[in-house]
Amino acid sequence: MKVPWFKNHRYMHSFYGFFSIAVILLWLKTYIVQATQFNLGIENVLQHFLLFLNPLGSAFLVLGIAFLFKGKKKYQKLLILYFLMSVLLYANVLYFRFFNDFITLPTLTQTQNFTDVSGSIITLVKPYDLLFFMDWILLIGLVYFKVFPKLEIVLSRRRVAAIFLFGIGISSINLALAEMDRPELLTRGFDRNYIVKYLGMYNYSIYDTVQSTKASAQRVLASSDDITEVINYTKSNQADPNPDYFGVGEGKNVIYIHLESIQTFLIDYKLHGEEVTPFLNSLTREENMLYFKNFFHQTAQGKTADAEFMIDNSLYGLPQGSAFTTKGLNTFQSAPAILGQKGYTSAVFHGNNGTFWNRDEIYKSMGYEHFFDSSYYDMKEEDMAEYGLMDKPFFEQSIPYLASLKQPFYTKFITVTHHYPFKLAEEEATIEPHTTGNKIVDNYFQTARYADEALEQFFGDLKDSGLYDNSIIILYGDHYGISNNHNKAMEEVLGKEITPFESAGLQRTPLLIHVPGVEGKVINEYSGQIDVLPTLLHLLGIHSGKYVQFGTDLLSDEHDELIPFRNGDFVSPKYTLTEGKFYDSKTGELLEEDLLEEAKKFQDMAQQRLDLSDKVVNGDLLRFYTPSGFTPVDRSKYQYEKSEETK
């Protein structure tokens, strides 16, 4: 009886045997990493089986490329391919530990940020991470010690093709089973967690590359006809201004304060018997302050940059990467440009490098006249945080620049001290850390207190300078500070279980708007970052209807309380969609079957908004539409280098 070729000992002691061991090692390693390092929400036996199966097809297909080379090169190429697969896997582990998300192709273009985040990366590395590459070292040892003699057995083209077909077959079975459990997996707006859970880390990378390439091609293929659908949608879904608020802030200065990583659960939270953010708490009750209690961040991979993008444009951030870094040369109709043509001076203040998040380029496209970056500040070593100048010296040094601006002005202050990994020198801390045993969570409260004290200092300076009473001041939380990776510790912080529904609720961040002469109150309507720009324009007496904006005025009776998240989930006063399940927003319970049809209509509406916004941003469609009375931004007018006058 003839022994099958794949069982022949000559084959198993040749490169084919080496290849087989490499496939098994990569398969098992990837499965273990996906199961232990990523919070994928495995719910049933089929999903766990798919998590186990999906690395196998990828291992065959990628490592099988080595068969296309001759002689010793097979071993070299396989080791290189194996190393690259391991690096990709480990890079996503580090990225997930920081962002609770996966790397996308556009994020790899953000190389200008790498130096600034290097300190945070070090905190993510674990002692056991060396194990991620031990299998690769083992394979090198097998080659070096000639465990597999270099038997030159050349597989026929048919047999090499069979290896690739086997990998394709496994991946096809994987996809078919995934579609059974999650229909339209690749065509609906599901988040990246689903793709990795069902198809695996490597297939996700292919999917992301295809999606990113398609998005990049949209600008080339776009035409003026594409903007018509968008304009019709935004005009038919705008909210008319509330006459009680329209124009009440006309001619006032605008000061945005970007509250880095502040989540709403901090408001009135007590630790060791003390309020963590006493000044911020007092602002929620201030006589001229509108406090939006159910305001949600809607950021994705761009985090801080996404928040800025929505605040300034009322356009959603992108599903992959950051519009700040990939769409910096687009045409925009941003707040600084709109207000600049109404006589406003515009400026951003940020104690970090101007290149971080490509700010020094995209701000020009948005029409910002001034950008006070780190080059304008005295960056003493003792005053530095992980991402730039600490908040107290930052605000203190910013006041003279702010006072020098011609009024009225539109300004934004971006703080950095209260940023992951929430490090603070002992002498700066005025409250003891939490006691959960999770260092990140425990330290979060110390940097939050520092940020609160800096905020109080800044408000005092604004009052002393005479700017406070003539300014609309908007404070907004940019994104979560504590990710889902720390839910166990957060359960101790909040004293309750963090279910998927509760996790969606933790995406609330503060929004406070101080308007001189307006009676303060707490507003419970659901709202998001996308809604801030039309709200501000109406407060200033400027109708937002002629601009392409996807948010609605928070103070309008027609405000839309459906708040989409970037992954296609949403919250609303009635229904919440998170992690693929629908909940009753009042009770937090899973929806009954008879309500699912209506809830899915909310999902479709949320996805439509995201899709149309993506058309605008990826296609750069605003170049085809100029609202009446608006002059397109000429980015060549703006240069942010420090002049002799400001030195």
XYZ file of C-alpha atoms in Angstrom:
647
model
C 0.000 0.000 0.000
C 1.352 3.424 -0.978
C 1.909 5.820 1.939
C 0.248 9.225 1.360
C 2.764 11.953 0.553
C 1.894 14.006 3.615
C 2.601 11.014 5.919
C 5.830 9.974 4.223
C 8.682 10.345 6.743
C 10.857 11.937 4.032
C 8.345 14.744 3.763
C 7.971 15.102 7.517
C 11.775 15.414 7.922
C 11.929 18.010 5.180
C 10.666 21.590 4.906
C 7.109 20.264 4.881
C 7.553 18.941 8.417
C 9.039 22.277 9.498
C 6.110 24.063 7.866
C 3.623 21.806 9.687
C 5.126 22.586 13.083
C 5.143 26.326 12.300
C 1.472 26.232 11.293
C 0.493 24.418 14.498
C 2.495 26.807 16.691
C 1.090 29.936 15.050
C -2.429 28.496 15.143
C -2.320 27.648 18.852
C -0.507 30.861 19.839
C -3.001 33.054 18.005
C -5.943 31.194 19.516
C -4.547 31.558 23.055
C -3.809 35.255 22.543
C -7.245 35.971 21.055
C -8.919 34.118 23.925
C -6.896 35.690 26.752
C -5.702 39.141 25.616
C -8.748 40.499 23.785
C -12.115 41.109 25.386
C -14.198 39.744 22.496
C -17.402 38.798 24.337
C -17.535 35.083 23.456
C -21.099 33.977 24.205
C -21.619 30.453 22.925
C -19.928 27.233 21.828
C -19.990 28.169 18.126
C -18.221 31.480 18.760
C -15.561 29.732 20.827
C -15.097 27.124 18.085
C -14.694 29.889 15.495
C -12.131 31.622 17.707
C -10.207 28.339 17.762
C -10.628 27.664 14.049
C -9.986 31.035 12.444
C -6.174 31.228 12.879
C -5.684 27.903 11.073
C -6.712 29.060 7.606
C -4.616 32.227 7.938
C -1.568 30.252 9.091
C -1.760 27.952 6.042
C -2.253 30.808 3.594
C 0.444 33.160 4.887
C 3.149 30.656 5.849
C 2.388 28.690 2.674
C 3.937 31.560 0.694
C 7.334 30.097 1.686
C 6.669 27.133 -0.667
C 6.989 29.531 -3.592
C 10.729 29.879 -2.914
C 13.502 27.391 -3.622
C 16.038 25.612 -1.415
C 17.143 27.163 1.871
C 15.186 30.322 1.089
C 12.035 28.439 2.113
C 13.231 28.338 5.727
C 14.333 31.966 5.717
C 11.081 33.232 4.207
C 8.945 31.181 6.562
C 10.806 32.558 9.594
C 10.346 36.098 8.274
C 6.621 35.524 7.630
C 6.207 33.952 11.064
C 7.949 36.890 12.722
C 5.775 39.436 10.899
C 2.610 37.575 11.911
C 3.827 37.534 15.527
C 4.638 41.258 15.459
C 1.184 42.040 14.042
C -0.441 39.973 16.776
C 1.612 41.522 19.574
C 1.174 45.067 18.252
C -2.585 44.569 18.433
C -2.271 43.253 21.988
C -0.483 46.456 23.039
C -2.946 48.605 21.110
C -5.899 46.796 22.700
C -4.477 47.267 26.190
C -4.395 51.023 25.566
C -7.421 51.697 23.350
C -9.600 48.597 23.816
C -9.545 48.424 20.004
C -7.518 47.003 17.116
C -4.978 48.594 14.788
C -6.267 49.821 11.456
C -4.298 50.765 8.355
C -4.858 54.533 8.810
C -3.524 54.394 12.388
C -0.215 53.157 10.995
C 0.102 56.467 9.114
C 0.060 58.389 12.401
C 3.820 58.010 12.814
C 4.186 61.603 14.003
C 2.411 60.537 17.226
C 4.703 57.605 18.038
C 7.349 59.629 19.895
C 4.722 61.339 22.041
C 3.048 58.087 23.123
C 6.247 56.109 23.740
C 5.989 56.602 27.498
C 2.484 55.149 27.535
C 3.580 52.138 25.476
C 6.166 51.220 28.111
C 3.431 51.011 30.754
C 1.545 48.517 28.570
C 4.360 45.962 28.354
C 3.995 42.972 30.704
C 6.808 40.716 31.970
C 5.242 37.689 30.274
C 5.191 39.370 26.851
C 8.450 37.635 25.925
C 6.330 34.481 25.514
C 4.784 36.029 22.395
C 8.044 35.335 20.548
C 9.313 32.147 22.227
C 7.748 29.983 19.512
C 9.610 31.957 16.832
C 12.878 31.477 18.743
C 12.068 27.752 18.927
C 11.672 27.610 15.140
C 15.023 29.366 14.702
C 16.555 26.733 16.986
C 15.082 23.911 14.918
C 16.732 25.369 11.820
C 20.034 26.237 13.490
C 20.472 22.785 15.033
C 19.358 21.109 11.788
C 16.560 19.154 13.407
C 15.051 19.088 9.920
C 17.665 17.965 7.380
C 17.585 20.105 4.267
C 16.000 17.360 2.165
C 15.242 19.013 -1.156
C 11.819 17.530 -1.793
C 10.071 19.675 -4.354
C 6.292 19.567 -4.085
C 4.438 19.618 -7.348
C 2.402 22.669 -8.250
C -0.736 20.675 -7.561
C 0.409 19.865 -4.037
C 1.431 23.461 -3.337
C -1.937 24.573 -4.695
C -3.596 22.036 -2.399
C -1.989 23.715 0.618
C -3.418 27.096 -0.398
C -6.790 25.580 -1.240
C -6.901 23.935 2.173
C -6.277 27.331 3.825
C -8.944 28.958 1.664
C -11.330 26.111 2.465
C -10.845 26.500 6.219
C -11.355 30.267 5.950
C -14.478 29.780 3.820
C -15.980 27.355 6.339
C -15.090 29.856 9.060
C -16.900 32.668 7.222
C -19.961 30.506 6.504
C -20.317 29.512 10.163
C -19.775 33.133 11.228
C -22.550 34.290 8.897
C -24.883 31.761 10.519
C -24.305 33.306 13.938
C -23.944 36.922 12.764
C -25.625 37.545 9.387
C -24.205 40.296 7.139
C -21.020 40.299 9.195
C -18.945 42.061 6.517
C -21.626 44.330 5.079
C -23.298 45.899 8.128
C -21.738 48.439 10.453
C -20.487 46.009 13.066
C -17.461 46.972 15.111
C -13.964 45.563 14.843
C -14.509 43.267 17.830
C -16.992 41.241 15.790
C -14.604 40.808 12.871
C -11.790 39.583 15.126
C -14.122 37.369 17.146
C -15.580 35.634 14.113
C -12.774 35.765 11.523
C -9.608 36.177 13.569
C -6.846 38.735 13.885
C -5.241 38.109 10.506
C -8.435 38.046 8.443
C -9.479 41.221 10.232
C -6.270 42.888 8.997
C -7.145 41.945 5.414
C -10.713 43.209 5.872
C -9.440 46.489 7.324
C -7.002 46.978 4.463
C -9.798 46.503 1.923
C -12.099 48.913 3.781
C -9.377 51.550 4.134
C -8.452 51.272 0.455
C -12.087 51.665 -0.565
C -12.379 54.763 1.635
C -9.247 56.280 0.070
C -10.622 55.676 -3.418
C -13.856 57.534 -2.663
C -12.301 60.959 -3.160
C -11.038 60.057 -6.627
C -14.413 58.699 -7.683
C -16.541 61.412 -6.040
C -18.456 64.017 -8.071
C -20.699 66.981 -7.364
C -23.753 64.709 -7.689
C -22.762 62.865 -4.498
C -23.365 65.860 -2.241
C -27.028 66.211 -3.244
C -28.226 63.266 -1.150
C -26.292 64.560 1.846
C -27.680 68.106 1.579
C -31.226 66.800 1.243
C -30.739 64.655 4.352
C -29.194 67.332 6.570
C -31.743 69.973 5.550
C -34.692 67.651 6.212
C -33.285 66.599 9.597
C -32.171 69.947 10.982
C -33.698 71.285 14.194
C -35.034 74.823 14.173
C -33.561 77.022 16.915
C -35.355 77.595 20.174
C -36.430 81.288 20.144
C -35.705 81.507 23.872
C -32.009 80.841 23.229
C -31.385 81.926 19.648
C -28.907 84.815 19.602
C -28.606 85.173 23.398
C -24.826 84.954 23.064
C -24.475 87.091 19.950
C -21.088 88.791 19.779
C -19.744 86.934 22.820
C -16.323 85.291 22.911
C -16.266 81.487 22.732
C -13.924 79.475 24.953
C -13.884 75.677 24.642
C -12.195 73.708 27.419
C -11.341 70.176 26.396
C -11.672 67.985 29.509
C -9.258 65.157 28.772
C -10.601 61.701 29.778
C -13.251 63.111 32.155
C -16.289 60.834 32.422
C -19.612 61.868 33.908
C -19.458 59.305 36.724
C -16.864 61.617 38.331
C -19.484 64.332 38.895
C -20.278 64.355 42.633
C -18.245 61.150 43.134
C -16.669 60.930 46.584
C -13.451 59.079 47.427
C -12.179 58.756 50.998
C -15.026 61.066 51.996
C -13.918 63.837 49.584
C -15.345 65.077 46.300
C -12.884 64.158 43.565
C -13.828 67.139 41.353
C -15.334 69.745 43.705
C -14.976 72.686 41.301
C -16.468 70.854 38.324
C -19.291 69.727 40.599
C -19.975 73.339 41.587
C -20.135 74.387 37.920
C -23.065 72.023 37.318
C -25.022 74.206 39.746
C -23.652 77.589 38.607
C -26.322 80.224 37.899
C -25.481 80.744 34.204
C -24.488 77.144 33.395
C -26.398 74.665 31.241
C -25.396 71.146 32.330
C -26.189 68.280 29.954
C -26.416 65.176 32.082
C -26.843 62.622 29.276
C -24.106 63.796 26.925
C -22.093 61.034 25.213
C -18.710 61.036 23.541
C -18.854 59.528 20.029
C -15.168 59.064 19.307
C -13.451 56.066 17.733
C -9.767 55.474 17.030
C -9.039 59.196 16.792
C -10.108 59.695 20.427
C -9.134 63.319 21.245
C -8.812 64.228 17.559
C -12.234 62.712 16.812
C -13.768 64.822 19.586
C -12.229 67.986 18.142
C -13.352 67.002 14.664
C -16.990 66.631 15.731
C -16.990 69.748 17.903
C -15.646 71.912 15.079
C -17.478 70.345 12.112
C -20.549 68.379 13.255
C -19.234 65.534 11.087
C -18.541 62.077 12.518
C -15.015 60.763 12.904
C -13.981 57.918 10.629
C -14.475 54.194 11.333
C -10.755 53.564 10.771
C -8.000 55.914 11.857
C -8.424 59.630 12.381
C -9.748 62.247 9.962
C -7.216 64.630 11.500
C -4.327 62.578 10.128
C -5.797 61.211 6.880
C -8.062 64.070 5.724
C -6.020 67.096 6.711
C -6.207 68.645 3.234
C -9.984 68.247 2.845
C -12.382 71.147 2.359
C -14.229 71.977 5.579
C -16.867 74.442 6.736
C -15.676 74.467 10.326
C -16.625 76.687 13.237
C -13.474 78.872 13.046
C -14.105 79.518 9.337
C -17.834 80.219 9.798
C -17.204 82.567 12.716
C -14.096 84.052 11.135
C -16.311 85.402 8.379
C -18.468 86.983 11.106
C -15.551 88.918 12.576
C -14.202 86.344 15.043
C -10.516 85.686 15.729
C -9.784 81.961 16.163
C -7.069 80.123 18.094
C -6.177 76.767 19.642
C -4.011 76.415 22.751
C -2.212 73.116 23.354
C 0.978 72.439 25.299
C 2.191 69.667 22.992
C 3.915 69.426 19.614
C 1.926 71.009 16.811
C 2.440 67.915 14.667
C 0.630 65.625 17.123
C -2.554 64.392 15.413
C -1.483 66.477 12.388
C -3.003 69.535 14.050
C -0.619 71.980 12.411
C -2.014 70.985 9.002
C -5.716 70.276 9.499
C -6.192 73.473 11.528
C -5.242 75.394 8.389
C -7.963 73.601 6.431
C -10.447 74.449 9.171
C -9.517 78.120 9.096
C -7.855 78.547 12.497
C -5.853 81.783 12.502
C -3.599 80.944 15.458
C -2.228 77.745 16.946
C -0.322 78.151 20.191
C 1.512 74.832 20.468
C 4.440 73.807 22.700
C 6.785 76.239 20.938
C 4.905 79.110 22.623
C 5.267 77.728 26.157
C 8.048 77.408 28.696
C 8.298 73.620 28.761
C 10.188 73.064 32.010
C 10.929 69.420 32.730
C 9.251 69.562 36.142
C 6.056 70.876 34.508
C 5.746 68.111 31.920
C 3.096 65.397 31.758
C 3.139 62.368 29.428
C 1.569 64.352 26.568
C 2.856 67.864 27.075
C 2.650 70.734 29.525
C 0.689 70.048 32.706
C -2.628 71.819 33.018
C -1.805 74.408 35.705
C 1.248 75.955 34.004
C -0.504 75.509 30.646
C -3.500 77.625 31.679
C -1.307 80.138 33.502
C 0.923 80.701 30.468
C -2.065 80.780 28.076
C -3.832 83.741 29.681
C -1.528 86.448 28.201
C -1.918 84.951 24.711
C -5.694 84.786 25.130
C -5.883 88.382 26.368
C -3.871 89.528 23.337
C -6.441 88.202 20.831
C -8.789 90.612 19.117
C -12.340 90.123 20.410
C -14.682 88.467 19.778
C -12.697 85.256 19.571
C -13.333 81.536 19.113
C -10.794 79.542 21.122
C -10.112 76.015 22.299
C -7.909 74.823 25.173
C -6.725 71.196 25.054
C -5.554 69.799 28.398
C -3.291 66.760 28.852
C -2.524 65.959 32.511
C -5.562 63.726 33.037
C -4.518 61.290 30.314
C -3.691 57.603 30.370
C -1.634 56.273 32.138
C -2.678 58.928 34.709
C 0.740 59.595 36.225
C 1.174 62.384 38.751
C 4.104 63.319 40.964
C 3.463 62.694 44.654
C 3.856 66.384 45.538
C 1.133 67.326 42.992
C -1.445 64.870 44.321
C -4.043 66.289 46.720
C -6.174 63.181 47.108
C -5.171 59.596 47.839
C -5.561 57.067 45.006
C -8.440 54.628 44.920
C -7.998 51.217 46.512
C -9.127 48.771 43.806
C -5.609 47.430 43.295
C -5.762 48.401 39.616
C -3.032 51.040 39.211
C -4.613 52.734 36.197
C -8.031 53.060 37.832
C -6.619 54.056 41.216
C -4.424 56.825 39.775
C -7.272 58.124 37.567
C -8.803 59.931 40.536
C -5.595 61.759 41.442
C -5.092 63.249 37.977
C -8.814 64.067 37.814
C -8.431 66.103 41.019
C -5.396 67.887 39.551
C -7.356 68.703 36.364
C -10.194 70.049 38.506
C -7.838 72.321 40.437
C -6.324 73.587 37.182
C -9.813 74.317 35.891
C -10.649 76.345 38.997
C -7.410 78.296 38.549
C -8.284 79.046 34.903
C -11.786 80.265 35.758
C -10.264 82.560 38.357
C -7.853 83.956 35.762
C -10.694 84.507 33.280
C -12.612 86.474 35.882
C -9.547 88.525 36.853
C -8.888 89.362 33.197
C -12.480 90.511 32.633
C -13.112 87.871 29.949
C -15.452 85.658 31.962
C -18.569 87.846 31.801
C -18.272 88.364 28.046
C -17.666 84.759 27.038
C -19.607 81.600 26.269
C -17.541 78.884 27.956
C -18.078 75.293 26.828
C -16.547 72.418 28.763
C -16.727 68.959 27.201
C -15.280 65.544 27.990
C -13.468 64.207 24.954
C -13.681 60.427 25.511
C -13.623 57.740 28.179
C -10.635 57.540 30.493
C -11.211 54.034 31.829
C -11.726 51.438 29.097
C -13.691 48.187 29.301
C -10.417 46.396 30.049
C -10.762 47.692 33.614
C -14.407 46.796 34.243
C -13.595 44.594 37.223
C -11.993 47.506 39.061
C -14.760 49.840 37.925
C -17.328 47.546 39.511
C -15.624 48.259 42.824
C -15.545 51.995 42.056
C -19.242 52.175 41.197
C -20.502 49.448 43.477
C -22.378 47.572 40.764
C -21.879 45.063 37.970
C -20.666 46.537 34.675
C -22.983 44.901 32.136
C -22.777 45.810 28.431
C -25.646 48.232 29.054
C -23.827 49.860 31.981
C -20.668 50.035 29.881
C -22.560 51.975 27.205
C -23.756 54.340 29.926
C -20.174 54.941 31.042
C -19.540 56.647 27.697
C -21.231 59.714 29.162
C -18.873 62.665 29.436
C -19.699 66.118 30.842
C -20.986 68.971 28.710
C -21.423 72.349 30.387
C -22.204 75.615 28.593
C -21.838 78.904 30.443
C -23.865 81.664 28.754
C -23.866 85.086 30.446
C -27.390 86.179 31.280
C -28.977 82.759 30.704
C -30.528 80.958 33.648
C -28.640 77.776 34.445
C -30.343 74.388 34.546
C -29.755 70.645 34.230
C -30.845 69.190 30.882
C -31.594 65.458 30.763
C -32.082 65.007 27.012
C -29.712 62.607 25.283
C -27.012 64.370 23.268
C -23.605 63.815 21.692
C -20.516 65.645 20.498
C -21.989 65.866 17.002
C -24.649 68.260 18.378
C -22.408 70.932 19.893
C -21.661 73.039 16.784
C -25.277 73.706 15.705
C -26.085 74.496 19.349
C -23.283 77.055 19.545
C -24.173 78.679 16.209
C -27.768 79.182 17.326
C -26.646 80.675 20.650
C -24.594 83.152 18.587
C -27.580 83.968 16.368
C -26.297 82.110 13.284
C -28.650 79.668 11.525
C -26.937 76.311 11.005
C -29.375 75.059 8.353
C -27.357 76.029 5.277
C -24.301 74.074 6.417
C -23.787 70.298 6.138
C -23.991 69.264 9.784
C -25.190 65.961 11.221
C -25.951 67.167 14.733
C -28.989 69.071 15.943
C -29.338 71.994 18.356
C -29.420 70.637 21.918
C -31.741 73.446 23.033
C -34.242 72.999 20.205
C -37.601 71.343 20.780
C -36.798 69.337 17.627
C -33.445 68.010 18.897
C -32.915 64.372 17.858
C -32.001 62.191 20.846
C -30.729 59.232 18.807
C -26.971 59.207 19.467
C -24.971 56.907 17.164
C -21.604 55.521 18.156
C -18.934 55.073 15.543
C -19.246 51.258 15.494
C -22.957 51.380 14.613
C -24.225 51.015 18.184
C -26.414 53.777 19.607
C -28.085 55.153 22.713
C -31.415 56.922 22.992
C -33.933 57.536 25.775
C -35.935 54.540 24.514
C -33.489 51.949 23.194
C -29.794 51.189 23.483
C -27.790 48.956 21.138
C -24.458 47.696 22.404
C -22.377 44.594 21.693
C -25.011 43.406 19.222
C -27.906 43.417 21.705
C -30.838 45.785 22.189
C -31.748 47.076 25.647
C -34.553 49.096 27.168
C -32.798 52.360 28.086
C -34.978 52.914 31.136
C -34.692 49.465 32.741
C -31.411 48.216 31.289
C -33.097 44.925 30.448
C -32.808 43.119 27.123
C -35.661 44.004 24.765
C -38.593 41.691 24.307
C -38.946 40.115 20.864
C -41.951 42.252 19.898
C -39.925 45.478 20.270
C -36.895 44.410 18.228
C -38.342 45.460 14.883
C -38.792 49.064 16.028
C -35.367 49.106 17.688
C -33.742 47.907 14.461
C -35.230 50.935 12.694
C -33.270 53.094 15.140
C -30.170 51.097 14.201
C -30.781 51.723 10.502
C -31.224 55.456 11.118
C -27.997 55.602 13.107
C -26.099 53.742 10.389
C -27.508 56.014 7.674
C -26.072 59.077 9.425
C -22.678 57.472 9.822
C -22.617 56.358 6.183
C -23.592 59.781 4.837
C -21.021 61.515 7.019
C -18.356 59.071 5.790
C -19.329 59.951 2.223
C -18.707 63.613 2.969
C -15.358 63.050 4.667
C -13.926 60.267 2.481
C -15.167 61.859 -0.735
C -14.184 65.389 0.344
C -17.651 66.363 -0.861
C -17.705 69.846 0.665
C -15.423 70.978 -2.172
C -18.521 70.642 -4.371
C -20.799 72.727 -2.137
C -20.406 76.294 -0.901
C -23.241 77.691 1.261
C -24.495 81.153 0.376
C -22.461 83.857 2.072
C -19.615 81.479 2.935
C -16.139 81.800 1.428
C -14.114 78.543 1.158
C -11.045 78.415 3.381
C -7.721 79.330 1.812
C -5.329 77.275 3.938
C -2.286 79.032 2.457
C -3.188 82.104 4.552
C -2.285 80.387 7.812
C 1.165 79.829 9.297
C 1.632 78.910 12.957
C 5.350 79.465 13.473
C 6.202 81.644 16.434
C 6.957 85.200 15.297
C 9.333 87.723 16.866
C 6.313 89.543 18.350
C 5.207 86.507 20.349
C 8.646 85.327 21.505
